[in-house]
């Protein structure tokens, strides 16, 4: 049962001010995947201030807030806690100068270059807005701050730690992501929104030696070069033109710096494939295995050792539920006007959000959870105009804007927050039964009562 969406996507000044303070603080103090302790504490504090019951430490630094507001559906909002190893180059007064230990222990710069700080501030703002309008809806709101999205491990960790056993199980899970579209706009997909991906590590073995006598060695760099070139045919010669597939060799390592007169014993590649179906991913991964083995076998070594291949990470395609997408899009059109709601073309970016729905059923055991996901414009008017100088068309303008993961990625704070808070708020209200303002509204409780939620789901495994 769903109530009509609110007619306007306005956000109160008080909510917007608190969200902006949170955003600026998080942007100044980013933390890498798996190390989001301070970020989790700040997000948890914002949810508690809004009246939610909050628990931390779920699947690492994960945060879960619950606001039970009588019987009705359970809707979950998800935002991400982690930042990226990028040196910020925005020149903003609140730019990050943070550093942290990287994978090898050496210090690396850290920046919220993907907008997760904005996602958190919008989710906290939506929670505050919904808590302040509890006489207009009924059901249970769950707000999740997920760690380690950038490493594609956080959603699985939270689910494995009992997200759907320890907290109300959602009927719908909603998320949004900032992108270089005009701030104030939202974009919905019809079908796939984001690709799935597989990242592999390939270790190719040779026989090292002196650079002056390559005839007595089996150079793994030559094998690596052949693999890199041959892998390009997986897209150009093994994949149909109507099936999007991206294959990228992101890293090639061999030898030791300063040892230019040494032929290495091994070479290591990291390869990522992206596609919009698990079947396409499986075919591409099989091709990577086949090519790595075949090129290794072509080595001059009399008994060439087989390469080692292992999967470093895998994510599922993000395909929002069609019915849920339609309902949320209509709510956004009612709140913002149809001119601010557009269509999103599928992107080969990836993330782990799909695991909260049926794609993660093996982890959480609950069938039928619907997922909804939309894109949120973050480009301010001045930046948009400057990107269009020289009579650039829309495609050229978008290409000129700093993308996510760029050191210059800088969402417009006020416009993006205002639209992002409103987008999440009206999306939740569109999925909750409405309560007439004149009637006696259900009291807000921060302790969920499953027996009082006939329209929601029970605990996983029951």
Coordinates of C-alpha atoms in Angstrom, one line a residue:
X1 CA 0.0 0.0 0.0
X2 CA 1.4 3.4 -1.0
X3 CA 0.4 6.9 -0.3
X4 CA 0.5 9.8 -2.7
X5 CA 3.9 11.6 -3.0
X6 CA 4.1 15.0 -1.5
X7 CA 3.5 17.9 -3.9
X8 CA 6.7 19.6 -3.2
X9 CA 10.3 18.7 -2.6
X10 CA 11.2 21.5 -0.2
X11 CA 13.6 21.0 2.6
X12 CA 13.5 23.0 5.8
X13 CA 16.3 25.4 6.5
X14 CA 17.1 23.7 9.8
X15 CA 17.5 20.3 8.1
X16 CA 19.5 21.8 5.2
X17 CA 21.9 23.6 7.6
X18 CA 22.6 20.4 9.7
X19 CA 23.1 18.4 6.5
X20 CA 25.5 21.0 5.1
X21 CA 27.5 21.0 8.3
X22 CA 27.8 17.3 8.2
X23 CA 28.8 17.3 4.5
X24 CA 31.6 19.9 4.9
X25 CA 33.0 18.0 7.9
X26 CA 33.0 14.7 6.2
X27 CA 34.6 16.2 3.1
X28 CA 37.4 17.7 5.1
X29 CA 38.0 14.3 6.9
X30 CA 37.7 11.5 4.4
X31 CA 38.7 7.9 5.3
X32 CA 39.6 4.9 3.1
X33 CA 37.6 1.7 2.8
X34 CA 37.7 -0.3 6.0
X35 CA 39.0 2.6 8.1
X36 CA 35.8 4.8 8.3
X37 CA 35.7 5.0 12.1
X38 CA 35.4 8.8 12.4
X39 CA 33.0 9.0 9.4
X40 CA 30.8 6.3 11.0
X41 CA 30.7 8.1 14.3
X42 CA 29.7 11.4 12.7
X43 CA 26.9 9.7 10.6
X44 CA 25.7 7.8 13.6
X45 CA 25.5 11.0 15.7
X46 CA 23.5 12.7 12.9
X47 CA 21.0 9.8 12.8
X48 CA 20.6 9.8 16.6
X49 CA 20.0 13.6 16.6
X50 CA 17.2 12.9 14.1
X51 CA 15.6 10.5 16.6
X52 CA 16.7 7.1 15.2
X53 CA 17.9 4.1 17.2
X54 CA 21.4 3.6 16.0
X55 CA 23.9 0.7 16.1
X56 CA 27.5 0.8 14.9
X57 CA 30.1 -1.8 14.0
X58 CA 27.9 -3.8 11.6
X59 CA 30.1 -5.6 9.1
X60 CA 33.1 -3.4 10.0
X61 CA 32.3 0.3 10.6
X62 CA 28.8 -0.1 9.2
X63 CA 26.0 2.1 10.8
X64 CA 22.3 1.2 11.0
X65 CA 19.6 3.5 12.2
X66 CA 15.9 2.6 12.7
X67 CA 12.8 4.7 13.0
X68 CA 9.7 2.7 13.6
X69 CA 6.5 4.7 13.0
X70 CA 3.6 2.2 13.4
X71 CA 2.6 -0.6 11.1
X72 CA 3.5 -0.5 7.5
X73 CA 6.3 -1.3 5.0
X74 CA 10.0 -1.2 5.8
X75 CA 12.0 1.1 3.5
X76 CA 15.8 1.2 3.8
X77 CA 18.0 4.1 2.6
X78 CA 21.7 3.2 2.0
X79 CA 24.7 5.5 1.7
X80 CA 28.4 4.8 1.7
X81 CA 31.1 5.8 4.2
X82 CA 34.4 5.4 2.3
X83 CA 36.6 7.7 0.3
X84 CA 39.3 7.2 -2.3
X85 CA 43.2 7.4 -2.4
X86 CA 43.1 10.6 -4.5
X87 CA 44.9 14.0 -3.9
X88 CA 42.2 16.7 -4.0
X89 CA 42.7 19.5 -6.5
X90 CA 39.5 21.4 -6.2
X91 CA 40.9 24.5 -4.5
X92 CA 37.8 24.6 -2.2
X93 CA 38.1 26.2 1.2
X94 CA 36.9 22.9 2.7
X95 CA 39.2 20.7 0.5
X96 CA 40.7 17.6 2.1
X97 CA 44.4 17.5 3.0
X98 CA 44.0 14.1 4.7
X99 CA 46.5 11.2 4.2
X100 CA 46.2 7.6 5.4
X101 CA 48.2 4.4 5.2
X102 CA 47.7 2.7 1.8
X103 CA 47.8 -1.1 1.2
X104 CA 51.6 -1.2 1.4
X105 CA 51.7 1.0 4.5
X106 CA 52.9 4.0 2.7
X107 CA 50.9 7.3 3.2
X108 CA 48.5 8.2 0.4
X109 CA 46.2 11.2 0.0
X110 CA 42.5 10.7 0.6
X111 CA 39.5 12.5 -0.9
X112 CA 35.8 12.1 -1.2
X113 CA 36.1 12.0 -5.0
X114 CA 33.1 9.9 -5.6
X115 CA 30.6 11.9 -3.5
X116 CA 29.9 9.5 -0.7
X117 CA 30.1 12.4 1.8
X118 CA 27.2 13.9 -0.1
X119 CA 25.3 10.7 0.0
X120 CA 25.7 10.5 3.8
X121 CA 24.6 14.1 4.3
X122 CA 21.5 13.6 2.1
X123 CA 20.5 10.3 3.9
X124 CA 20.9 12.0 7.3
X125 CA 18.9 15.0 6.0
X126 CA 16.1 12.7 4.7
X127 CA 16.0 10.8 8.0
X128 CA 15.6 14.1 9.8
X129 CA 12.9 15.3 7.4
X130 CA 10.9 12.1 7.7
X131 CA 11.2 12.1 11.5
X132 CA 9.9 15.6 11.6
X133 CA 6.9 14.7 9.4
X134 CA 6.1 11.4 11.1
X135 CA 2.4 12.4 11.2
X136 CA 2.3 12.0 7.4
X137 CA 3.5 8.5 7.0
X138 CA 3.6 5.1 8.7
X139 CA 6.0 2.2 8.6
X140 CA 9.6 1.7 9.4
X141 CA 12.6 3.6 8.1
X142 CA 16.0 2.0 8.2
X143 CA 19.1 4.0 7.3
X144 CA 22.4 2.3 6.5
X145 CA 25.9 3.8 6.3
X146 CA 27.9 1.1 4.5
X147 CA 31.6 0.7 4.7
X148 CA 34.0 -0.4 1.9
X149 CA 31.9 0.2 -1.1
X150 CA 34.9 1.2 -3.2
X151 CA 36.4 -2.2 -2.6
X152 CA 33.1 -3.9 -3.3
X153 CA 33.2 -5.7 0.1
X154 CA 31.0 -3.6 2.4
X155 CA 27.5 -4.8 1.5
X156 CA 28.5 -8.4 1.7
X157 CA 30.1 -7.8 5.1
X158 CA 27.1 -6.1 6.5
X159 CA 24.7 -8.8 5.3
X160 CA 27.1 -11.5 6.6
X161 CA 27.0 -9.7 10.0
X162 CA 23.3 -10.1 10.2
X163 CA 21.9 -6.9 8.7
X164 CA 18.6 -8.6 7.9
X165 CA 18.6 -10.8 11.0
X166 CA 19.3 -8.0 13.6
X167 CA 17.3 -5.2 12.0
X168 CA 13.9 -4.9 10.2
X169 CA 14.0 -6.6 6.8
X170 CA 13.2 -4.1 4.1
X171 CA 10.5 -4.3 1.5
X172 CA 12.4 -1.7 -0.6
X173 CA 16.0 -0.6 -0.5
X174 CA 16.8 2.9 -2.0
X175 CA 20.0 4.6 -2.9
X176 CA 21.2 7.5 -5.1
X177 CA 24.6 8.6 -6.5
X178 CA 25.9 12.0 -7.4
X179 CA 27.0 12.4 -11.1
X180 CA 28.0 15.3 -13.3
X181 CA 24.5 16.4 -14.3
X182 CA 23.0 19.8 -13.4
X183 CA 22.4 20.0 -9.7
X184 CA 18.7 19.7 -8.9
X185 CA 18.1 17.0 -11.5
X186 CA 17.6 13.3 -10.9
X187 CA 17.9 10.5 -13.5
X188 CA 16.3 7.1 -13.6
X189 CA 17.2 4.1 -15.7
X190 CA 14.9 1.7 -17.6
X191 CA 16.6 -1.6 -17.0
X192 CA 20.2 -1.9 -16.1
X193 CA 21.7 1.2 -14.3
X194 CA 25.2 0.0 -13.6
X195 CA 27.4 -2.8 -14.8
X196 CA 28.7 -5.8 -12.9
X197 CA 32.4 -6.4 -12.8
X198 CA 35.1 -8.9 -12.2
X199 CA 38.7 -7.9 -11.3
X200 CA 41.3 -10.6 -11.8
X201 CA 45.0 -10.9 -11.0
X202 CA 47.2 -12.8 -13.5
X203 CA 50.7 -13.9 -12.6
X204 CA 52.7 -15.0 -15.6
X205 CA 55.9 -17.0 -15.0
X206 CA 59.1 -17.0 -17.0
X207 CA 62.8 -17.8 -16.4
X208 CA 64.8 -14.8 -15.4
X209 CA 68.3 -14.0 -16.5
X210 CA 70.7 -11.3 -17.7
X211 CA 69.4 -8.7 -20.2
X212 CA 72.5 -9.3 -22.4
X213 CA 71.5 -13.0 -23.0
X214 CA 67.7 -13.1 -23.4
X215 CA 68.2 -16.4 -25.4
X216 CA 68.9 -18.1 -22.2
X217 CA 65.8 -16.8 -20.4
X218 CA 62.1 -16.9 -20.9
X219 CA 61.0 -13.3 -20.6
X220 CA 57.6 -13.0 -18.8
X221 CA 57.3 -9.3 -20.0
X222 CA 57.0 -10.6 -23.6
X223 CA 54.2 -12.9 -22.5
X224 CA 52.5 -10.1 -20.6
X225 CA 52.6 -7.9 -23.6
X226 CA 51.1 -10.6 -25.8
X227 CA 48.4 -11.2 -23.2
X228 CA 47.5 -7.5 -23.1
X229 CA 47.2 -7.3 -26.8
X230 CA 45.3 -10.5 -27.2
X231 CA 42.8 -9.5 -24.4
X232 CA 41.6 -6.6 -26.6
X233 CA 40.1 -9.1 -29.0
X234 CA 37.7 -10.3 -26.3
X235 CA 35.6 -7.2 -27.0
X236 CA 36.4 -6.6 -30.7
X237 CA 36.2 -10.2 -31.9
X238 CA 34.4 -12.3 -29.3
X239 CA 31.5 -10.0 -28.3
X240 CA 28.6 -9.0 -30.4
X241 CA 28.1 -5.3 -31.1
X242 CA 24.8 -5.2 -29.3
X243 CA 26.3 -6.5 -26.0
X244 CA 28.2 -3.8 -24.0
X245 CA 31.5 -5.2 -22.6
X246 CA 34.5 -3.3 -21.3
X247 CA 37.9 -5.0 -20.6
X248 CA 40.7 -3.0 -19.1
X249 CA 44.2 -4.0 -18.1
X250 CA 44.7 -1.6 -15.3
X251 CA 48.1 -2.7 -14.0
X252 CA 51.2 -4.4 -15.4
X253 CA 54.2 -5.0 -13.1
X254 CA 57.4 -6.9 -13.7
X255 CA 61.0 -6.6 -12.4
X256 CA 62.5 -4.2 -9.9
X257 CA 62.9 -0.4 -10.4
X258 CA 66.6 0.2 -11.2
X259 CA 67.2 -3.3 -12.5
X260 CA 67.0 -2.6 -16.2
X261 CA 69.7 -5.2 -16.9
X262 CA 67.7 -8.0 -15.3
X263 CA 65.0 -10.2 -17.0
X264 CA 62.3 -10.8 -14.4
X265 CA 61.0 -14.2 -13.3
X266 CA 57.4 -13.1 -13.4
X267 CA 54.9 -10.4 -14.5
X268 CA 51.6 -9.5 -12.8
X269 CA 48.6 -8.0 -14.5
X270 CA 45.3 -6.8 -13.1
X271 CA 42.4 -7.0 -15.4
X272 CA 38.8 -5.8 -15.0
X273 CA 35.8 -6.8 -17.1
X274 CA 32.4 -5.1 -16.9
X275 CA 29.1 -6.1 -18.5
X276 CA 25.4 -5.8 -17.8
X277 CA 24.7 -9.5 -17.2
X278 CA 26.4 -12.3 -15.2
X279 CA 26.5 -14.5 -18.3
X280 CA 28.5 -11.9 -20.2
X281 CA 30.9 -11.5 -17.3
X282 CA 31.4 -15.3 -17.1
X283 CA 32.2 -15.5 -20.8
X284 CA 34.7 -12.7 -20.6
X285 CA 36.4 -14.2 -17.5
X286 CA 36.6 -17.6 -19.3
X287 CA 38.3 -15.8 -22.2
X288 CA 40.8 -14.1 -19.9
X289 CA 41.7 -17.5 -18.5
X290 CA 42.0 -19.1 -21.9
X291 CA 44.3 -16.3 -23.3
X292 CA 46.6 -16.2 -20.3
X293 CA 47.1 -20.0 -20.4
X294 CA 47.6 -20.0 -24.2
X295 CA 50.2 -17.2 -24.2
X296 CA 52.0 -18.8 -21.3
X297 CA 52.1 -22.1 -23.2
X298 CA 53.8 -20.1 -26.2
X299 CA 56.7 -19.2 -24.0
X300 CA 60.1 -20.5 -25.1
X301 CA 60.5 -22.3 -21.8
X302 CA 60.6 -26.1 -22.6
X303 CA 58.1 -26.7 -19.8
X304 CA 56.3 -23.3 -19.3
X305 CA 54.6 -23.1 -16.0
X306 CA 50.9 -22.3 -16.0
X307 CA 49.8 -18.8 -14.9
X308 CA 48.1 -18.2 -11.6
X309 CA 44.7 -16.4 -11.9
X310 CA 42.5 -15.3 -9.0
X311 CA 39.5 -13.2 -8.7
X312 CA 40.1 -10.1 -6.5
X313 CA 36.5 -8.8 -6.6
X314 CA 33.2 -9.3 -8.2
X315 CA 30.0 -7.3 -8.3
X316 CA 26.6 -7.9 -9.8
X317 CA 24.9 -5.6 -12.3
X318 CA 22.7 -3.0 -10.7
X319 CA 19.2 -3.5 -12.2
X320 CA 16.6 -1.5 -10.2
X321 CA 13.1 -3.1 -9.8
X322 CA 10.9 -1.8 -12.6
X323 CA 7.7 -1.2 -10.5
X324 CA 9.7 0.5 -7.7
X325 CA 11.5 2.7 -10.3
X326 CA 8.2 3.8 -11.8
X327 CA 6.8 4.7 -8.4
X328 CA 9.9 6.7 -7.3
X329 CA 10.2 8.4 -10.7
X330 CA 6.6 9.6 -10.5
X331 CA 7.2 10.9 -6.9
X332 CA 10.2 12.8 -8.2
X333 CA 8.2 14.3 -11.1
X334 CA 5.5 15.4 -8.7
X335 CA 8.1 16.9 -6.3
X336 CA 10.5 18.5 -8.8
X337 CA 8.5 18.8 -12.0
X338 CA 9.1 16.5 -15.1
X339 CA 11.7 18.9 -16.5
X340 CA 14.1 18.0 -13.7
X341 CA 13.6 14.2 -14.0
X342 CA 15.5 12.6 -16.9
X343 CA 16.5 9.2 -18.2
X344 CA 19.9 7.6 -17.3
X345 CA 21.7 5.6 -19.9
X346 CA 23.3 2.4 -18.5
X347 CA 26.8 3.1 -17.1
X348 CA 29.7 0.6 -16.9
X349 CA 30.6 1.9 -13.5
X350 CA 29.9 -0.7 -10.8
X351 CA 29.2 -1.1 -7.1
X352 CA 27.8 -3.7 -4.6
X353 CA 24.3 -2.2 -4.0
X354 CA 22.6 -5.1 -5.8
X355 CA 23.4 -7.5 -3.0
X356 CA 20.7 -5.9 -0.8
X357 CA 18.1 -7.4 -3.2
X358 CA 17.7 -10.7 -4.9
X359 CA 21.3 -10.7 -6.2
X360 CA 22.4 -11.2 -2.6
X361 CA 19.8 -13.8 -1.6
X362 CA 22.6 -16.4 -1.0
X363 CA 24.0 -14.0 1.6
X364 CA 20.8 -12.8 3.3
X365 CA 18.2 -15.5 2.5
X366 CA 15.3 -13.2 1.9
X367 CA 13.5 -13.3 -1.5
X368 CA 11.6 -10.5 -3.1
X369 CA 13.4 -7.4 -1.7
X370 CA 13.0 -4.6 -4.3
X371 CA 15.8 -2.2 -5.0
X372 CA 15.6 1.3 -6.4
X373 CA 18.5 3.5 -7.5
X374 CA 18.7 6.9 -9.2
X375 CA 21.4 9.4 -10.2
X376 CA 21.6 12.9 -8.6
X377 CA 22.9 15.9 -10.5
X378 CA 25.7 17.7 -8.7
X379 CA 27.0 20.4 -11.1
X380 CA 26.5 24.0 -10.1
X381 CA 25.3 26.6 -12.6
X382 CA 28.7 28.3 -13.0
X383 CA 30.5 25.1 -13.6
X384 CA 27.9 24.0 -16.1
X385 CA 28.2 27.2 -18.1
X386 CA 32.0 27.1 -18.1
X387 CA 31.9 23.5 -19.4
X388 CA 29.7 24.7 -22.3
X389 CA 31.9 27.5 -23.6
X390 CA 32.8 27.2 -27.3
X391 CA 29.4 26.1 -28.4
X392 CA 30.0 22.6 -27.0
X393 CA 27.0 20.3 -27.4
X394 CA 25.6 18.4 -24.4
X395 CA 27.9 15.4 -24.9
X396 CA 30.9 17.7 -25.1
X397 CA 29.8 19.6 -22.1
X398 CA 29.5 16.4 -20.0
X399 CA 32.9 15.2 -21.2
X400 CA 34.4 18.6 -20.1
X401 CA 33.1 18.2 -16.5
X402 CA 35.3 16.5 -13.9
X403 CA 33.8 13.0 -13.4
X404 CA 33.5 10.9 -10.3
X405 CA 37.0 9.8 -9.0
X406 CA 38.6 13.0 -10.5
X407 CA 40.8 15.1 -8.2
X408 CA 38.6 18.0 -9.3
X409 CA 35.2 16.5 -8.6
X410 CA 33.3 19.1 -6.6
X411 CA 29.5 18.8 -6.1
X412 CA 27.6 22.1 -5.6
X413 CA 26.8 21.8 -1.8
X414 CA 23.5 23.6 -1.4
X415 CA 21.8 22.7 -4.6
X416 CA 22.9 19.0 -4.5
X417 CA 22.0 18.7 -0.8
X418 CA 18.6 20.3 -1.3
X419 CA 17.7 18.0 -4.2
X420 CA 19.3 14.9 -2.7
X421 CA 17.5 15.2 0.6
X422 CA 14.2 15.9 -1.1
X423 CA 14.6 13.0 -3.6
X424 CA 15.2 10.5 -0.8
X425 CA 12.4 11.9 1.4
X426 CA 9.7 11.8 -1.3
X427 CA 10.9 8.4 -2.5
X428 CA 10.3 7.0 1.0
X429 CA 7.0 8.7 1.5
X430 CA 5.8 7.3 -1.9
X431 CA 6.3 3.8 -0.5
X432 CA 4.7 4.4 2.9
X433 CA 1.0 4.5 3.6
X434 CA 0.0 8.1 4.1
X435 CA -1.6 9.4 7.4
X436 CA -4.0 12.3 7.3
X437 CA -2.5 15.2 9.1
X438 CA -5.8 15.9 10.9
X439 CA -6.0 12.4 12.3
X440 CA -4.1 11.1 15.4
X441 CA -0.8 9.9 14.0
X442 CA 1.0 6.9 15.2
X443 CA 3.6 7.7 17.8
X444 CA 7.2 7.5 16.7
X445 CA 9.2 4.7 18.3
X446 CA 12.9 4.0 17.8
X447 CA 12.3 0.3 18.8
X448 CA 10.9 -1.7 15.9
X449 CA 8.0 -4.0 16.5
X450 CA 7.7 -6.7 13.9
X451 CA 4.3 -7.9 15.0
X452 CA 3.0 -4.4 14.4
X453 CA 4.3 -4.4 10.8
X454 CA 1.9 -6.7 8.8
X455 CA 2.9 -5.1 5.5
X456 CA 6.6 -5.5 6.2
X457 CA 8.8 -8.6 6.2
X458 CA 9.8 -10.8 9.1
X459 CA 13.3 -11.7 10.1
X460 CA 15.6 -13.5 7.6
X461 CA 15.4 -17.2 8.1
X462 CA 12.0 -17.3 9.8

